[in-house]
């Protein structure tokens, strides 16, 4: 365990050096890595590194791998916006140590190919894909985990590839239903970019989370803080968010510190109706603020779902409302 801690520590130092070189603005490549990997996470707001589940939770945090995931398989199908579809498969290897493999595939469909003068010359497709290898080890109440991922994207004849890692820790209270998680995600390097002028960044993230169940309540709460390496997540469009000073001059509205903090917070709740059945509720404030219309937000940012399971089989479904026009469905199976 001490050796693993040293490896993780060195990894964090490397991650820190990568972060210093990255700008906080700009465009992200492989942003599909931020999508919830299963229905359970989708129902709890879209992210979660402290709530335990099936083997597919290794995508959220490799430290969530445990001994019950050996020889366990999980599949998720998620119809996405504009006809896109995501499929994820995860498998816990039947070994003495905790290892898991995974595959993620997001297909955006087939689109017309149009040349620079407007003539349709055929069709093309676009897709993102991801291969995962995760490992975790436990010492006492603490689990440390690491994930290696090969990430790819293809748009017509253009290709992009990257190698990224996740490093995570997980603490389980010995007596109470209380857990804490820490994860550094998607730190790595590009192996190939779309073009020589492509300056997009990897979707790096630092997350902490806690999950707890009050002793006499049939509820389990999860709170996740994400993108902690970047305090201000507000895109303050001066053409929309403005006011006037006492002289009638237009000025950009200031965003409060409370609002900036709230955009880092994701809240999830499990309603424990039975040991084999629960409801899922979630709220993602950043999603709500980024996806709402100028005059109406609707219920963007909220999510809900259900989970039914036995010792050998599990089924879950969740719907996360991305926008007033629609959202992300996810259906997961575990066996």
Tab-separated table of C-alpha atoms in Angstrom:
chain	number	residue	atom	x	y	z
A	1	UNK	CA	0.000	0.000	0.000
A	2	UNK	CA	2.869	2.383	0.787
A	3	UNK	CA	4.270	1.769	-2.681
A	4	UNK	CA	0.891	2.583	-4.228
A	5	UNK	CA	0.646	5.800	-2.202
A	6	UNK	CA	4.098	6.845	-3.450
A	7	UNK	CA	3.092	6.131	-7.035
A	8	UNK	CA	-0.093	8.179	-6.638
A	9	UNK	CA	1.870	11.024	-5.023
A	10	UNK	CA	4.340	11.131	-7.919
A	11	UNK	CA	1.397	10.999	-10.305
A	12	UNK	CA	-0.197	13.996	-8.623
A	13	UNK	CA	3.040	15.951	-9.019
A	14	UNK	CA	3.042	15.150	-12.730
A	15	UNK	CA	-0.608	16.150	-12.954
A	16	UNK	CA	0.177	19.459	-11.274
A	17	UNK	CA	2.893	20.176	-13.833
A	18	UNK	CA	0.458	19.443	-16.644
A	19	UNK	CA	-2.137	21.755	-15.116
A	20	UNK	CA	0.276	24.666	-14.917
A	21	UNK	CA	0.785	24.395	-18.670
A	22	UNK	CA	-2.930	24.444	-19.407
A	23	UNK	CA	-5.003	27.566	-19.898
A	24	UNK	CA	-8.271	27.758	-18.032
A	25	UNK	CA	-10.132	29.057	-21.044
A	26	UNK	CA	-10.303	27.778	-24.585
A	27	UNK	CA	-11.943	24.783	-26.171
A	28	UNK	CA	-11.882	21.240	-24.837
A	29	UNK	CA	-11.300	18.080	-26.810
A	30	UNK	CA	-12.941	14.801	-25.780
A	31	UNK	CA	-15.598	16.604	-23.746
A	32	UNK	CA	-17.669	13.400	-23.893
A	33	UNK	CA	-15.506	12.231	-20.976
A	34	UNK	CA	-17.600	14.570	-18.812
A	35	UNK	CA	-20.844	12.721	-19.622
A	36	UNK	CA	-22.298	10.471	-16.897
A	37	UNK	CA	-21.165	6.924	-17.540
A	38	UNK	CA	-24.242	5.102	-16.215
A	39	UNK	CA	-27.840	5.697	-15.166
A	40	UNK	CA	-26.915	5.816	-11.475
A	41	UNK	CA	-24.549	8.755	-11.954
A	42	UNK	CA	-26.905	10.386	-14.448
A	43	UNK	CA	-29.706	10.360	-11.877
A	44	UNK	CA	-27.530	11.888	-9.158
A	45	UNK	CA	-26.642	15.005	-11.131
A	46	UNK	CA	-24.041	13.756	-13.598
A	47	UNK	CA	-20.956	13.247	-11.427
A	48	UNK	CA	-20.158	11.296	-8.295
A	49	UNK	CA	-16.930	9.949	-6.781
A	50	UNK	CA	-18.174	9.011	-3.306
A	51	UNK	CA	-21.328	6.975	-4.030
A	52	UNK	CA	-20.679	3.263	-4.481
A	53	UNK	CA	-22.395	1.206	-7.168
A	54	UNK	CA	-21.577	-1.450	-9.737
A	55	UNK	CA	-18.320	-1.996	-11.628
A	56	UNK	CA	-19.063	0.856	-14.050
A	57	UNK	CA	-18.462	3.320	-11.199
A	58	UNK	CA	-14.762	2.790	-11.930
A	59	UNK	CA	-15.244	5.330	-14.744
A	60	UNK	CA	-16.276	7.937	-12.168
A	61	UNK	CA	-13.472	6.970	-9.781
A	62	UNK	CA	-11.174	3.932	-9.903
A	63	UNK	CA	-11.116	3.994	-6.101
A	64	UNK	CA	-14.764	2.845	-6.138
A	65	UNK	CA	-13.722	-0.624	-7.335
A	66	UNK	CA	-14.314	-3.228	-4.623
A	67	UNK	CA	-14.234	-6.997	-4.199
A	68	UNK	CA	-17.908	-7.426	-5.193
A	69	UNK	CA	-17.068	-6.256	-8.718
A	70	UNK	CA	-15.042	-9.361	-9.581
A	71	UNK	CA	-16.532	-11.089	-12.629
A	72	UNK	CA	-19.277	-8.445	-12.761
A	73	UNK	CA	-20.403	-6.881	-16.031
A	74	UNK	CA	-22.322	-3.653	-16.593
A	75	UNK	CA	-23.753	-2.098	-19.750
A	76	UNK	CA	-25.271	1.318	-20.389
A	77	UNK	CA	-27.170	2.611	-23.403
A	78	UNK	CA	-27.732	6.367	-23.481
A	79	UNK	CA	-29.647	8.019	-26.353
A	80	UNK	CA	-28.224	11.528	-26.505
A	81	UNK	CA	-29.224	14.800	-28.138
A	82	UNK	CA	-29.838	15.102	-31.905
A	83	UNK	CA	-29.913	11.350	-32.432
A	84	UNK	CA	-26.474	10.622	-30.975
A	85	UNK	CA	-26.108	7.386	-29.012
A	86	UNK	CA	-23.644	6.340	-26.318
A	87	UNK	CA	-22.841	2.765	-25.291
A	88	UNK	CA	-20.642	1.778	-22.359
A	89	UNK	CA	-19.455	-1.654	-21.246
A	90	UNK	CA	-17.523	-2.445	-18.046
A	91	UNK	CA	-16.178	-5.702	-16.643
A	92	UNK	CA	-14.487	-6.578	-13.348
A	93	UNK	CA	-11.736	-9.110	-13.975
A	94	UNK	CA	-12.003	-12.384	-11.986
A	95	UNK	CA	-8.613	-11.933	-10.313
A	96	UNK	CA	-7.525	-11.751	-6.683
A	97	UNK	CA	-6.707	-8.073	-7.125
A	98	UNK	CA	-9.173	-5.428	-8.271
A	99	UNK	CA	-8.963	-4.774	-11.982
A	100	UNK	CA	-11.588	-3.594	-14.434
A	101	UNK	CA	-11.809	-3.096	-18.183
A	102	UNK	CA	-14.151	-0.772	-20.011
A	103	UNK	CA	-15.204	0.562	-23.400
A	104	UNK	CA	-17.172	3.718	-24.202
A	105	UNK	CA	-18.489	4.635	-27.651
A	106	UNK	CA	-20.459	7.731	-28.651
A	107	UNK	CA	-21.733	7.892	-32.240
A	108	UNK	CA	-23.059	11.191	-33.567
A	109	UNK	CA	-24.675	9.742	-36.686
A	110	UNK	CA	-24.215	10.259	-40.416
A	111	UNK	CA	-24.233	13.759	-41.899
A	112	UNK	CA	-24.053	15.205	-45.433
A	113	UNK	CA	-20.582	16.081	-46.708
A	114	UNK	CA	-20.590	19.508	-48.374
A	115	UNK	CA	-17.663	21.101	-50.205
A	116	UNK	CA	-16.530	24.722	-49.944
A	117	UNK	CA	-18.972	25.912	-52.625
A	118	UNK	CA	-22.027	24.240	-51.129
A	119	UNK	CA	-22.257	21.057	-53.192
A	120	UNK	CA	-23.209	17.850	-51.399
A	121	UNK	CA	-20.552	15.267	-52.257
A	122	UNK	CA	-21.518	12.392	-49.980
A	123	UNK	CA	-21.842	11.650	-46.283
A	124	UNK	CA	-19.556	11.312	-43.286
A	125	UNK	CA	-19.833	10.182	-39.689
A	126	UNK	CA	-18.369	11.263	-36.362
A	127	UNK	CA	-17.676	9.301	-33.193
A	128	UNK	CA	-15.782	9.360	-29.896
A	129	UNK	CA	-14.369	6.283	-28.164
A	130	UNK	CA	-12.546	5.390	-24.984
A	131	UNK	CA	-10.816	2.273	-23.613
A	132	UNK	CA	-10.277	1.934	-19.855
A	133	UNK	CA	-8.071	-0.112	-17.536
A	134	UNK	CA	-8.654	0.533	-13.818
A	135	UNK	CA	-7.049	-0.822	-10.656
A	136	UNK	CA	-7.667	-0.243	-6.947
A	137	UNK	CA	-6.166	-1.374	-3.639
A	138	UNK	CA	-7.510	-1.023	-0.104
A	139	UNK	CA	-5.680	-0.600	3.177
A	140	UNK	CA	-7.968	-0.294	6.185
A	141	UNK	CA	-10.682	2.229	5.417
A	142	UNK	CA	-8.841	3.862	2.519
A	143	UNK	CA	-8.872	2.782	-1.117
A	144	UNK	CA	-6.526	4.197	-3.744
A	145	UNK	CA	-7.163	3.731	-7.441
A	146	UNK	CA	-5.763	4.588	-10.850
A	147	UNK	CA	-7.160	4.459	-14.361
A	148	UNK	CA	-5.408	4.505	-17.726
A	149	UNK	CA	-7.522	5.500	-20.727
A	150	UNK	CA	-6.891	5.607	-24.447
A	151	UNK	CA	-9.226	8.223	-25.897
A	152	UNK	CA	-10.012	8.768	-29.551
A	153	UNK	CA	-12.220	10.849	-31.811
A	154	UNK	CA	-12.957	10.743	-35.518
A	155	UNK	CA	-14.710	13.313	-37.702
A	156	UNK	CA	-14.778	12.298	-41.384
A	157	UNK	CA	-11.057	11.683	-42.187
A	158	UNK	CA	-9.763	13.674	-39.207
A	159	UNK	CA	-8.519	11.769	-36.161
A	160	UNK	CA	-7.421	12.753	-32.667
A	161	UNK	CA	-5.979	10.553	-29.900
A	162	UNK	CA	-4.900	11.050	-26.305
A	163	UNK	CA	-3.635	9.013	-23.357
A	164	UNK	CA	-5.076	10.120	-20.010
A	165	UNK	CA	-5.072	8.923	-16.415
A	166	UNK	CA	-7.365	9.266	-13.410
A	167	UNK	CA	-6.001	9.090	-9.849
A	168	UNK	CA	-8.416	8.740	-6.947
A	169	UNK	CA	-8.845	8.058	-3.256
A	170	UNK	CA	-11.856	6.839	-1.286
A	171	UNK	CA	-12.516	6.714	2.469
A	172	UNK	CA	-15.261	4.656	4.092
A	173	UNK	CA	-16.195	5.325	7.701
A	174	UNK	CA	-15.873	2.104	9.726
A	175	UNK	CA	-19.199	2.529	11.547
A	176	UNK	CA	-21.349	5.106	9.791
A	177	UNK	CA	-22.859	5.242	6.320
A	178	UNK	CA	-20.385	7.948	5.363
A	179	UNK	CA	-17.853	8.053	2.515
A	180	UNK	CA	-15.497	10.614	1.009
A	181	UNK	CA	-13.874	10.709	-2.418
A	182	UNK	CA	-11.112	12.632	-4.174
A	183	UNK	CA	-10.276	12.332	-7.869
A	184	UNK	CA	-7.929	13.956	-10.356
A	185	UNK	CA	-9.310	13.128	-13.785
A	186	UNK	CA	-8.297	13.233	-17.431
A	187	UNK	CA	-4.698	14.321	-16.984
A	188	UNK	CA	-2.570	13.316	-19.939
A	189	UNK	CA	-1.147	14.119	-23.334
A	190	UNK	CA	-2.305	14.231	-26.937
A	191	UNK	CA	-0.929	11.472	-29.133
A	192	UNK	CA	-2.403	13.017	-32.260
A	193	UNK	CA	-4.402	16.173	-32.914
A	194	UNK	CA	-6.978	16.869	-35.600
A	195	UNK	CA	-4.610	19.321	-37.270
A	196	UNK	CA	-1.443	21.310	-36.685
A	197	UNK	CA	-3.514	24.349	-35.687
A	198	UNK	CA	-5.652	22.461	-33.140
A	199	UNK	CA	-4.984	23.991	-29.700
A	200	UNK	CA	-7.833	22.383	-27.751
A	201	UNK	CA	-7.238	21.046	-24.239
A	202	UNK	CA	-8.039	17.849	-22.412
A	203	UNK	CA	-11.091	17.995	-20.077
A	204	UNK	CA	-8.982	17.973	-16.911
A	205	UNK	CA	-10.915	17.985	-13.638
A	206	UNK	CA	-10.321	17.874	-9.893
A	207	UNK	CA	-13.239	16.623	-7.799
A	208	UNK	CA	-14.036	15.959	-4.163
A	209	UNK	CA	-17.226	14.405	-2.867
A	210	UNK	CA	-19.041	13.083	0.174
A	211	UNK	CA	-21.958	10.686	0.576
A	212	UNK	CA	-23.821	10.217	3.842
A	213	UNK	CA	-27.031	8.721	5.171
A	214	UNK	CA	-28.632	10.114	8.332
A	215	UNK	CA	-29.212	7.258	10.736
A	216	UNK	CA	-33.009	7.341	10.886
A	217	UNK	CA	-33.817	8.664	7.410
A	218	UNK	CA	-34.485	6.609	4.247
A	219	UNK	CA	-32.313	9.039	2.288
A	220	UNK	CA	-28.683	9.052	1.215
A	221	UNK	CA	-27.188	12.382	0.141
A	222	UNK	CA	-24.224	12.985	-2.144
A	223	UNK	CA	-22.408	16.274	-2.687
A	224	UNK	CA	-19.739	16.595	-5.370
A	225	UNK	CA	-17.529	19.611	-6.039
A	226	UNK	CA	-15.992	19.603	-9.504
A	227	UNK	CA	-13.543	21.693	-11.562
A	228	UNK	CA	-11.840	22.827	-8.388
A	229	UNK	CA	-8.736	23.891	-10.316
A	230	UNK	CA	-10.754	26.737	-11.883
A	231	UNK	CA	-12.653	29.056	-9.559
A	232	UNK	CA	-14.621	31.119	-12.073
A	233	UNK	CA	-16.808	28.971	-14.357
A	234	UNK	CA	-19.033	31.853	-15.441
A	235	UNK	CA	-19.246	32.923	-19.068
A	236	UNK	CA	-20.494	36.448	-18.519
A	237	UNK	CA	-21.765	37.526	-21.952
A	238	UNK	CA	-21.689	41.365	-21.972
A	239	UNK	CA	-24.376	41.459	-24.676
A	240	UNK	CA	-26.838	39.745	-22.318
A	241	UNK	CA	-25.707	40.222	-18.720
A	242	UNK	CA	-25.547	43.970	-18.389
A	243	UNK	CA	-27.003	46.802	-16.359
A	244	UNK	CA	-26.719	50.609	-16.315
A	245	UNK	CA	-24.853	52.867	-13.942
A	246	UNK	CA	-26.182	56.152	-12.535
A	247	UNK	CA	-25.061	57.982	-15.682
A	248	UNK	CA	-26.921	55.636	-18.003
A	249	UNK	CA	-23.798	53.858	-19.227
A	250	UNK	CA	-24.097	50.151	-19.872
A	251	UNK	CA	-21.891	47.945	-17.709
A	252	UNK	CA	-21.444	44.194	-17.293
A	253	UNK	CA	-23.263	42.671	-14.333
A	254	UNK	CA	-20.971	41.312	-11.659
A	255	UNK	CA	-21.348	37.683	-10.649
A	256	UNK	CA	-21.368	37.052	-6.910
A	257	UNK	CA	-18.981	34.711	-5.144
A	258	UNK	CA	-21.940	32.597	-4.027
A	259	UNK	CA	-22.977	32.054	-7.644
A	260	UNK	CA	-19.421	31.142	-8.633
A	261	UNK	CA	-19.256	28.625	-5.786
A	262	UNK	CA	-22.657	27.128	-6.625
A	263	UNK	CA	-21.503	26.281	-10.143
A	264	UNK	CA	-19.029	23.809	-8.676
A	265	UNK	CA	-21.699	21.946	-6.691
A	266	UNK	CA	-23.687	18.866	-7.712
A	267	UNK	CA	-26.235	17.433	-5.279
A	268	UNK	CA	-27.716	13.945	-5.457
A	269	UNK	CA	-30.231	12.073	-3.308
A	270	UNK	CA	-31.085	8.380	-3.131
A	271	UNK	CA	-34.559	7.651	-1.759
A	272	UNK	CA	-34.186	4.215	-0.144
A	273	UNK	CA	-37.646	2.710	-0.507
A	274	UNK	CA	-36.328	-0.858	-0.130
A	275	UNK	CA	-32.918	-2.509	0.073
A	276	UNK	CA	-33.419	-3.552	-3.556
A	277	UNK	CA	-35.171	-0.453	-4.872
A	278	UNK	CA	-34.430	3.254	-4.713
A	279	UNK	CA	-35.279	6.504	-6.455
A	280	UNK	CA	-32.598	8.891	-7.703
A	281	UNK	CA	-32.737	12.694	-7.682
A	282	UNK	CA	-30.066	15.196	-8.664
A	283	UNK	CA	-29.307	18.838	-9.332
A	284	UNK	CA	-26.407	20.279	-11.336
A	285	UNK	CA	-26.256	24.066	-11.012
A	286	UNK	CA	-23.589	24.618	-13.670
A	287	UNK	CA	-25.634	22.673	-16.203
A	288	UNK	CA	-28.720	24.718	-15.358
A	289	UNK	CA	-26.955	28.050	-15.722
A	290	UNK	CA	-25.190	27.145	-18.955
A	291	UNK	CA	-28.150	25.504	-20.696
A	292	UNK	CA	-31.048	27.760	-19.727
A	293	UNK	CA	-32.678	30.151	-22.145
A	294	UNK	CA	-32.278	33.868	-21.556
A	295	UNK	CA	-35.786	34.275	-20.143
A	296	UNK	CA	-36.577	30.771	-18.872
A	297	UNK	CA	-34.622	27.897	-17.358
A	298	UNK	CA	-37.443	25.397	-16.991
A	299	UNK	CA	-36.163	22.391	-15.061
A	300	UNK	CA	-32.753	22.279	-16.751
A	301	UNK	CA	-30.126	20.905	-14.388
A	302	UNK	CA	-32.457	18.503	-12.582
A	303	UNK	CA	-32.343	14.736	-12.985
A	304	UNK	CA	-34.309	11.777	-11.705
A	305	UNK	CA	-34.290	8.009	-12.010
A	306	UNK	CA	-34.730	4.651	-10.340
A	307	UNK	CA	-32.609	1.642	-9.468
A	308	UNK	CA	-33.765	-1.935	-8.877
A	309	UNK	CA	-31.331	-4.687	-7.998
A	310	UNK	CA	-30.781	-8.144	-6.569
A	311	UNK	CA	-27.519	-9.846	-5.708
A	312	UNK	CA	-27.179	-11.102	-9.302
A	313	UNK	CA	-28.898	-8.491	-11.442
A	314	UNK	CA	-29.410	-4.753	-11.489
A	315	UNK	CA	-31.408	-2.331	-13.622
A	316	UNK	CA	-31.405	1.449	-13.495
A	317	UNK	CA	-32.845	4.270	-15.554
A	318	UNK	CA	-32.345	8.007	-15.298
A	319	UNK	CA	-33.187	11.138	-17.222
A	320	UNK	CA	-31.118	14.304	-16.871
A	321	UNK	CA	-32.718	17.465	-18.212
A	322	UNK	CA	-30.024	19.291	-20.168
A	323	UNK	CA	-32.203	21.974	-21.740
A	324	UNK	CA	-35.811	22.968	-22.157
A	325	UNK	CA	-35.668	21.061	-25.478
A	326	UNK	CA	-34.548	17.737	-24.021
A	327	UNK	CA	-31.958	15.815	-22.070
A	328	UNK	CA	-29.973	12.627	-21.595
A	329	UNK	CA	-31.634	9.250	-21.049
A	330	UNK	CA	-29.537	6.409	-19.646
A	331	UNK	CA	-30.459	2.752	-19.168
A	332	UNK	CA	-28.026	0.483	-17.323
A	333	UNK	CA	-27.856	-3.249	-16.648
A	334	UNK	CA	-25.591	-5.092	-14.222
A	335	UNK	CA	-25.081	-8.819	-13.858
